[in-house]
Amino acid sequence: MSSTAICPEWDPINKDEWRGVWVFIETLEGEVNEASLQLLNPGRVIADKINTELVGVIVGHNVKQMLKEPIYYGADKVIYVEDSRLSIYTPEIFAETLIALIRRYKPEILLAAGTLRGREMIPYVANVLKAGITADCTDFDVDVKTRDLIMIRPPFGATLLAHIRAPNRRPQISTVRPNVFRLPERDPSRRGEIIEERVDIPEPRIKLISSQDIRVEEIPIEKAEIIISGGRGIGSPEGFKMLEELAGLLNGVVAGSRKAVDAGWISHERQVGQTGKSVKASLYVAVGISGAAQHLFGIREAMTVVAVNNDPEAPIFENADYGIVADYREAIPALIEEINKRRSKAR
Ligand SMILES: Cc1cc2nc3c(=O)[nH]c(=O)nc-3n(C[C@H](O)[C@H](O)[C@H](O)COP(=O)(O)OP(=O)(O)OC[C@H]3O[C@@H](n4cnc5c(N)ncnc54)[C@H](O)[C@@H]3O)c2cc1C
C-alpha cells in the first residue's frame, strides 16, 4: 500500500527536488554529542553511493566553537543556526528551526541519534513534514536507482531484520540508537564549507518555569568501560548490592537485563538490549542473565564478555569469552575476595 493511500491528504512530492544526506548534530553545554557524530559514518557511505553531499546540521546557542567537528568526522558541509532563543532546549523550538532549514534546502535523507532529544524532536519534525520516520535503525542500505533509503531495524519481538522504505516521501527520516555505528576517524586536516542560516523562530508554546539538575552518580552505561550486569537470576535488590560492590572495586558501573528492570531492581536507563541501550564496554560481566537475543543485541560491541550462571545450558555461555557455572551468591563474593586479596598483596 502506498503512503498516499494511507494518508490521502499528503501532497505528492517531486523526489528530484530533494538532494543531500543530513545528519542532525546535537550539542550540549559546549560539546558535540558523540552519538550524532557516529551517524556521519553511515551518512558518508550513503552519500557516496548516491553521489551527493553529506551535511551536518547544528542548531543552538554558543555553537560556533563546535562547527568544524562534523567536518573533521566526515561531513562535506555544516549548516547552522545560532540564536540565543535556542539556549534552552525545548522540542518544539528546536524542531521548528530544523523544519525551516529542511524546507529551505530539501535534503533527501535526515539521520538523527536516538537520544532522549532525538526521540522527542525528530518525530515532531517528521510529523510536521508528513514524511514518516523509522526509529531505532541499526543499519542502512540505499537503492541507488530510486535513491530510496533502506532503513534496517529489528522488529519488535523477533530476531529478523525489517527493511523499510519510504518511496513516496522526502526527506526519508531515521533515528539510530547510540553506539550501533563506530565513530569515524577524526581528521582535523579535513576542510568543508560552513554556512550560517537565520530562521524565524516561533514563540514557544512551552515555557520553562524552572529547571533542576539531577545528579548523575555514575557514568552512563553506554560510556562505561566496565559493566557488571544483573538479570532475573539475581532475585532481589539485595543481590544487586553485591554487583555494586564488585563494580565499585573495578571502577565499573552496574546495569541489568529487562527482567531486572521490570522487577524494579535497576532503572530503565541502565537496561542493556534492544529496548535498552547498546554498550561498548571492554569488560561486560553478565550475572544471572540467560542471554536472550534482545539482550545480546545490546552487547554486540562489548569487547570481553564474562558470564556467571548456574545453568550450564544457558545461551549466554555461547556468546561469552569466559564462563563461570555457579550460583552468583558464591561466585561474586569469591571474585570480590580474590580482588581484595591481590590488591592487598600488591600494596
Ligand atoms: C520486543 C522485546 C524487546 C526486549 N528488549 C530487551 C532488552 O532490551 N533487554 C533485555 O535484557 N531483554 C529484552 N527483552 C526480554 C528478553 O527476551 C528476555 O526475556 C530477557 O532478556 C531475560 O532476562 P534475564 O536473562 O534477566 O532473565 P531470564 O531469562 O529469566 O534468565 C535468568 C538467568 O539467571 C540464571 N540464574 C538463576 N538463578 C541464578 C543464580 N542464583 N546464580 C546464577 N545464575 C542464576 C538462570 O539460569 C537464567 O539463565 C525483550 C523482549 C522483547 C519481546
Coordinates of C-alpha atoms and ligand atoms in Angstrom, one line a residue:
M1 CA 0.0 0.0 0.0
S2 CA 1.4 3.4 -0.8
S3 CA 1.7 6.1 1.8
T4 CA -0.7 8.3 -0.2
A5 CA -3.3 5.6 0.2
I6 CA -2.8 5.7 3.9
C7 CA -2.7 9.5 4.2
P8 CA -4.7 10.8 1.3
E9 CA -4.2 14.4 2.4
W10 CA -0.5 14.2 1.8
D11 CA 0.5 16.1 -1.3
P12 CA 2.6 14.2 -3.8
I13 CA 6.2 15.3 -3.8
N14 CA 8.8 15.7 -6.6
K15 CA 11.6 13.5 -5.4
D16 CA 14.1 15.1 -7.8
E17 CA 13.9 18.4 -5.9
W18 CA 15.3 16.7 -2.8
R19 CA 19.1 16.1 -2.6
G20 CA 21.7 15.6 0.1
V21 CA 22.2 13.5 3.2
W22 CA 21.8 15.4 6.5
V23 CA 22.9 14.4 10.0
F24 CA 21.4 16.3 12.8
I25 CA 24.2 17.1 15.2
E26 CA 23.2 17.6 18.8
T27 CA 25.2 19.8 21.0
L28 CA 25.0 20.2 24.8
E29 CA 27.0 22.6 27.0
G30 CA 29.7 23.3 24.5
E31 CA 30.2 19.6 23.4
V32 CA 29.1 17.8 20.3
N33 CA 27.1 14.7 21.1
E34 CA 29.1 11.6 20.2
A35 CA 26.1 9.6 19.1
S36 CA 25.3 12.2 16.5
L37 CA 28.9 12.1 15.2
Q38 CA 28.7 8.3 14.9
L39 CA 26.0 8.9 12.2
L40 CA 28.5 10.6 9.9
N41 CA 29.8 7.1 9.4
P42 CA 26.7 5.5 7.7
G43 CA 25.9 9.0 6.3
R44 CA 29.2 9.1 4.4
V45 CA 28.6 5.7 2.9
I46 CA 25.1 6.6 1.8
A47 CA 26.1 10.0 0.4
D48 CA 28.9 8.4 -1.6
K49 CA 26.7 5.7 -3.0
I50 CA 24.1 8.2 -4.4
N51 CA 26.8 10.8 -5.2
T52 CA 25.5 13.6 -3.0
E53 CA 26.9 15.7 -0.2
L54 CA 26.9 14.9 3.5
V55 CA 25.8 17.8 5.7
G56 CA 26.0 18.2 9.5
V57 CA 23.2 20.4 10.8
I58 CA 23.6 22.2 14.1
V59 CA 21.0 24.5 15.8
G60 CA 21.6 26.1 19.2
H61 CA 23.2 28.8 21.2
N62 CA 27.0 29.3 21.5
V63 CA 27.7 26.6 19.0
K64 CA 30.3 28.4 16.9
Q65 CA 33.3 26.7 18.5
M66 CA 31.9 23.3 17.6
L67 CA 31.1 23.8 13.9
K68 CA 34.2 22.2 12.5
E69 CA 33.8 18.9 14.4
P70 CA 31.3 17.3 11.9
I71 CA 33.7 18.2 9.1
Y72 CA 36.6 16.6 10.9
Y73 CA 34.4 13.4 11.2
G74 CA 33.5 13.3 7.5
A75 CA 30.8 15.9 6.6
D76 CA 31.3 18.0 3.5
K77 CA 29.4 20.9 4.9
V78 CA 27.9 22.3 8.1
I79 CA 24.7 24.3 8.2
Y80 CA 24.0 26.0 11.5
V81 CA 21.6 28.3 13.2
E82 CA 23.0 30.3 16.2
D83 CA 20.3 32.0 18.2
S84 CA 20.0 32.9 21.9
R85 CA 16.4 31.8 21.8
L86 CA 17.9 28.3 21.4
S87 CA 19.9 28.5 24.6
I88 CA 17.3 26.3 26.4
Y89 CA 16.2 23.1 24.7
T90 CA 12.5 22.8 24.1
P91 CA 11.5 20.2 21.5
E92 CA 9.1 22.4 19.6
I93 CA 11.5 25.3 19.0
F94 CA 14.4 23.0 18.0
A95 CA 12.1 21.0 15.8
E96 CA 10.6 24.1 14.1
T97 CA 14.1 25.5 13.5
L98 CA 15.2 22.2 11.8
I99 CA 11.9 22.1 9.8
A100 CA 12.6 25.6 8.5
L101 CA 16.0 24.5 7.3
I102 CA 14.7 21.3 5.7
R103 CA 12.0 23.3 3.8
R104 CA 14.7 25.7 2.6
Y105 CA 17.3 23.0 1.5
K106 CA 15.2 19.9 0.8
P107 CA 17.6 17.1 1.9
E108 CA 16.5 13.7 0.7
I109 CA 17.7 11.9 3.9
L110 CA 17.8 13.0 7.6
L111 CA 19.6 10.9 10.2
A112 CA 19.4 11.7 13.9
A113 CA 20.7 9.9 17.0
G114 CA 18.1 8.1 19.0
T115 CA 19.0 10.0 22.2
L116 CA 16.4 11.5 24.5
R117 CA 16.4 14.7 22.4
G118 CA 16.3 12.8 19.1
R119 CA 13.5 10.6 20.1
E120 CA 11.5 13.6 21.2
M121 CA 12.0 16.2 18.5
I122 CA 12.6 14.2 15.3
P123 CA 9.1 12.5 15.3
Y124 CA 7.8 16.1 15.6
V125 CA 9.8 17.1 12.5
A126 CA 8.6 14.0 10.6
N127 CA 5.0 14.7 11.6
V128 CA 5.0 18.3 10.5
L129 CA 6.7 17.5 7.2
K130 CA 4.4 14.5 6.7
A131 CA 7.5 12.4 6.0
G132 CA 7.2 9.5 8.3
I133 CA 10.0 8.2 10.4
T134 CA 11.8 4.8 11.0
A135 CA 13.0 4.8 14.6
D136 CA 15.8 2.8 16.2
C137 CA 17.5 1.8 12.9
T138 CA 20.6 -0.4 13.2
D139 CA 21.8 -0.4 9.6
F140 CA 21.2 1.2 6.2
D141 CA 21.4 0.5 2.6
V142 CA 20.4 2.6 -0.3
D143 CA 18.7 1.8 -3.7
V144 CA 21.0 3.7 -6.0
K145 CA 18.5 3.8 -8.8
T146 CA 15.5 5.2 -6.9
R147 CA 17.7 6.9 -4.2
D148 CA 15.4 5.3 -1.6
L149 CA 17.0 4.7 1.8
I150 CA 16.6 1.2 3.1
M151 CA 16.2 1.6 6.8
I152 CA 17.0 -1.6 8.7
R153 CA 15.9 -2.4 12.2
P154 CA 14.8 -5.3 14.3
P155 CA 11.1 -5.5 14.5
F156 CA 9.6 -5.9 18.0
G157 CA 9.9 -9.4 19.4
A158 CA 11.6 -11.1 16.5
T159 CA 15.1 -11.9 15.6
L160 CA 14.5 -11.0 11.9
L161 CA 15.5 -7.6 10.5
A162 CA 12.9 -5.4 8.8
H163 CA 14.0 -3.5 5.7
I164 CA 11.8 -0.3 5.5
R165 CA 11.5 2.2 2.6
A166 CA 9.5 5.4 2.3
P167 CA 9.5 5.6 -1.5
N168 CA 6.9 8.4 -1.8
R169 CA 8.2 10.7 0.9
R170 CA 11.1 13.1 1.3
P171 CA 13.0 13.6 3.4
Q172 CA 13.5 10.0 4.5
I173 CA 13.9 10.2 8.3
S174 CA 15.6 7.8 10.6
T175 CA 16.7 7.8 14.2
V176 CA 19.6 5.5 15.1
R177 CA 20.4 4.1 18.5
P178 CA 23.7 5.3 20.0
N179 CA 26.8 3.0 19.7
V180 CA 25.4 1.0 16.8
F181 CA 27.9 2.7 14.4
R182 CA 31.5 3.4 15.3
L183 CA 32.7 7.0 15.5
P184 CA 34.5 7.8 12.2
E185 CA 38.2 8.6 12.3
R186 CA 38.7 12.3 13.3
D187 CA 40.8 14.1 10.7
P188 CA 41.5 17.8 11.7
S189 CA 43.0 18.4 8.3
R190 CA 39.6 18.0 6.5
R191 CA 38.1 21.2 5.1
G192 CA 34.5 21.9 4.4
E193 CA 32.0 24.7 3.9
I194 CA 30.3 26.3 7.0
I195 CA 27.0 28.1 6.3
E196 CA 25.2 30.2 8.8
E197 CA 21.4 30.4 8.4
R198 CA 18.8 32.5 10.0
V199 CA 15.2 31.3 10.6
D200 CA 12.1 32.8 12.1
I201 CA 12.0 31.1 15.4
P202 CA 8.4 31.0 16.7
E203 CA 7.3 31.9 20.2
P204 CA 7.4 28.7 22.2
R205 CA 4.1 27.3 23.4
I206 CA 6.0 25.5 26.1
K207 CA 7.6 27.9 28.7
L208 CA 10.3 26.7 31.0
I209 CA 9.4 27.7 34.5
S210 CA 12.3 26.2 36.4
S211 CA 14.9 23.6 36.0
Q212 CA 16.8 21.4 38.4
D213 CA 19.9 19.4 37.8
I214 CA 19.6 15.7 38.5
R215 CA 22.8 14.5 40.0
V216 CA 24.0 11.6 37.9
E217 CA 26.1 9.5 40.3
E218 CA 27.5 7.1 37.7
I219 CA 28.8 7.2 34.2
P220 CA 26.1 6.3 31.7
I221 CA 26.3 2.7 30.7
E222 CA 26.8 3.4 27.0
K223 CA 30.1 5.2 28.0
A224 CA 31.3 2.7 30.7
E225 CA 34.4 0.7 30.2
I226 CA 33.5 -2.0 32.8
I227 CA 29.9 -3.1 33.4
I228 CA 28.6 -5.6 35.9
S229 CA 25.1 -6.5 34.7
G230 CA 22.4 -8.4 36.5
G231 CA 19.4 -10.4 35.4
R232 CA 16.4 -12.1 36.8
G233 CA 18.7 -14.7 38.3
I234 CA 19.9 -12.1 40.9
G235 CA 16.5 -12.5 42.5
S236 CA 16.3 -9.4 44.7
P237 CA 17.5 -5.8 45.1
E238 CA 19.9 -7.0 47.8
G239 CA 21.6 -9.2 45.2
F240 CA 22.3 -6.1 43.2
K241 CA 24.2 -4.6 46.2
M242 CA 26.8 -7.4 45.6
L243 CA 27.1 -6.4 42.0
E244 CA 27.6 -2.8 43.0
E245 CA 30.4 -3.8 45.4
L246 CA 32.2 -5.7 42.5
A247 CA 31.6 -2.8 40.1
G248 CA 33.0 -0.3 42.7
L249 CA 36.2 -2.4 43.1
L250 CA 36.7 -2.4 39.3
N251 CA 35.8 1.2 38.8
G252 CA 32.8 0.0 36.7
V253 CA 29.1 0.5 36.7
V254 CA 26.0 -1.7 37.2
A255 CA 23.5 -2.4 34.5
G256 CA 20.8 -5.0 34.0
S257 CA 18.5 -7.0 31.7
R258 CA 14.9 -6.1 31.0
K259 CA 13.7 -8.6 33.6
A260 CA 15.8 -6.9 36.2
V261 CA 14.3 -3.5 35.2
D262 CA 10.8 -4.9 35.1
A263 CA 11.4 -6.2 38.7
G264 CA 12.4 -2.7 39.8
W265 CA 15.9 -3.7 40.8
I266 CA 17.5 -1.2 38.4
S267 CA 16.4 1.8 36.5
H268 CA 15.4 1.7 32.8
E269 CA 18.3 4.0 31.8
R270 CA 20.6 1.1 32.9
Q271 CA 18.8 -1.5 30.8
V272 CA 21.0 -3.2 28.2
G273 CA 19.5 -4.6 25.0
Q274 CA 17.2 -4.0 22.1
T275 CA 14.7 -1.8 24.0
G276 CA 17.5 -0.5 26.3
K277 CA 21.0 0.7 25.4
S278 CA 23.8 -0.7 23.4
V279 CA 27.1 -0.8 25.3
K280 CA 30.7 -0.9 24.1
A281 CA 32.5 -1.8 27.4
S282 CA 35.9 -3.5 27.4
L283 CA 34.5 -5.9 30.0
Y284 CA 30.9 -6.9 30.4
V285 CA 30.0 -9.3 33.2
A286 CA 26.6 -10.9 32.7
V287 CA 25.4 -12.3 36.1
G288 CA 22.1 -14.3 36.2
I289 CA 21.3 -13.3 32.7
S290 CA 20.1 -16.1 30.3
G291 CA 21.3 -14.5 27.0
A292 CA 18.1 -13.8 25.1
A293 CA 18.6 -12.4 21.6
Q294 CA 17.2 -9.0 22.7
H295 CA 19.8 -8.8 25.4
L296 CA 22.6 -9.9 23.3
F297 CA 21.7 -7.2 20.8
G298 CA 22.9 -4.6 23.3
I299 CA 26.3 -6.2 23.9
R300 CA 27.5 -6.8 20.3
E301 CA 30.1 -4.1 20.7
A302 CA 31.4 -5.3 24.1
M303 CA 34.9 -6.5 23.9
T304 CA 35.2 -9.2 26.6
V305 CA 32.0 -10.9 27.9
V306 CA 32.1 -13.0 31.1
A307 CA 29.0 -14.9 32.1
V308 CA 28.1 -16.1 35.6
N309 CA 25.1 -18.5 35.5
N310 CA 24.2 -21.6 37.5
D311 CA 22.7 -23.3 34.3
P312 CA 25.5 -24.7 32.1
E313 CA 23.0 -24.8 29.2
A314 CA 22.2 -21.0 29.4
P315 CA 22.6 -19.5 25.9
I316 CA 24.8 -16.6 27.3
F317 CA 27.7 -19.1 27.5
E318 CA 27.7 -19.4 23.7
N319 CA 28.2 -15.7 23.5
A320 CA 30.7 -15.3 26.3
D321 CA 34.5 -15.3 26.2
Y322 CA 34.7 -16.7 29.7
G323 CA 32.0 -18.6 31.7
I324 CA 31.6 -19.4 35.3
V325 CA 29.0 -22.1 36.0
A326 CA 28.0 -21.3 39.6
D327 CA 25.5 -19.7 41.8
Y328 CA 26.3 -16.0 41.7
R329 CA 25.9 -15.8 45.5
E330 CA 29.1 -17.9 45.7
A331 CA 30.9 -16.7 42.5
I332 CA 30.6 -12.9 43.1
P333 CA 31.9 -12.9 46.8
A334 CA 34.7 -15.2 45.7
L335 CA 35.7 -12.7 42.9
I336 CA 35.5 -9.8 45.4
E337 CA 37.6 -11.7 47.9
E338 CA 40.2 -12.6 45.3
I339 CA 40.5 -9.0 44.0
N340 CA 40.8 -7.6 47.5
K341 CA 43.5 -10.3 48.3
R342 CA 45.6 -9.5 45.3
R343 CA 45.3 -5.7 45.9
S344 CA 46.4 -6.0 49.5
K345 CA 49.4 -8.2 48.4
A346 CA 50.3 -5.6 45.8
R347 CA 50.4 -2.8 48.4
Ligands
LIG1 C1 10.4 -6.7 22.0 C2 11.3 -7.2 23.1 C3 12.3 -6.4 23.5 C4 13.1 -6.8 24.5 N1 14.2 -6.0 24.9 C5 15.0 -6.4 25.8 C6 16.1 -5.6 26.2 O1 16.4 -4.5 25.8 N2 17.0 -6.2 27.2 C7 16.8 -7.4 27.7 O2 17.6 -7.8 28.6 N3 15.7 -8.1 27.4 C8 14.8 -7.7 26.5 N4 13.7 -8.4 26.2 C9 13.4 -9.6 27.0 C10 14.2 -10.8 26.6 O3 13.5 -11.5 25.7 C11 14.4 -11.7 27.9 O4 13.1 -12.1 28.4 C12 15.3 -11.1 29.0 O5 16.5 -10.6 28.4 C13 15.6 -12.2 30.0 O6 16.2 -11.5 31.1 P1 17.1 -12.4 32.1 O7 18.2 -13.0 31.3 O8 17.5 -11.5 33.2 O9 16.1 -13.4 32.7 P2 15.9 -15.0 32.4 O10 15.8 -15.3 31.0 O11 14.8 -15.4 33.3 O12 17.3 -15.6 32.9 C14 17.7 -15.6 34.2 C15 19.0 -16.4 34.3 O13 19.5 -16.4 35.6 C16 20.1 -17.7 35.9 N5 20.1 -17.8 37.3 C17 19.1 -18.1 38.2 N6 19.4 -18.1 39.4 C18 20.8 -17.9 39.4 C19 21.8 -17.8 40.4 N7 21.5 -17.9 41.7 N8 23.1 -17.7 40.1 C20 23.4 -17.5 38.8 N9 22.5 -17.6 37.7 C21 21.2 -17.7 38.1 C22 19.2 -18.7 35.2 O14 19.9 -19.9 34.9 C23 18.8 -17.9 33.9 O15 19.7 -18.2 32.8 C24 12.9 -8.0 25.2 C25 11.8 -8.8 24.7 C26 11.0 -8.4 23.7 C27 9.9 -9.3 23.3

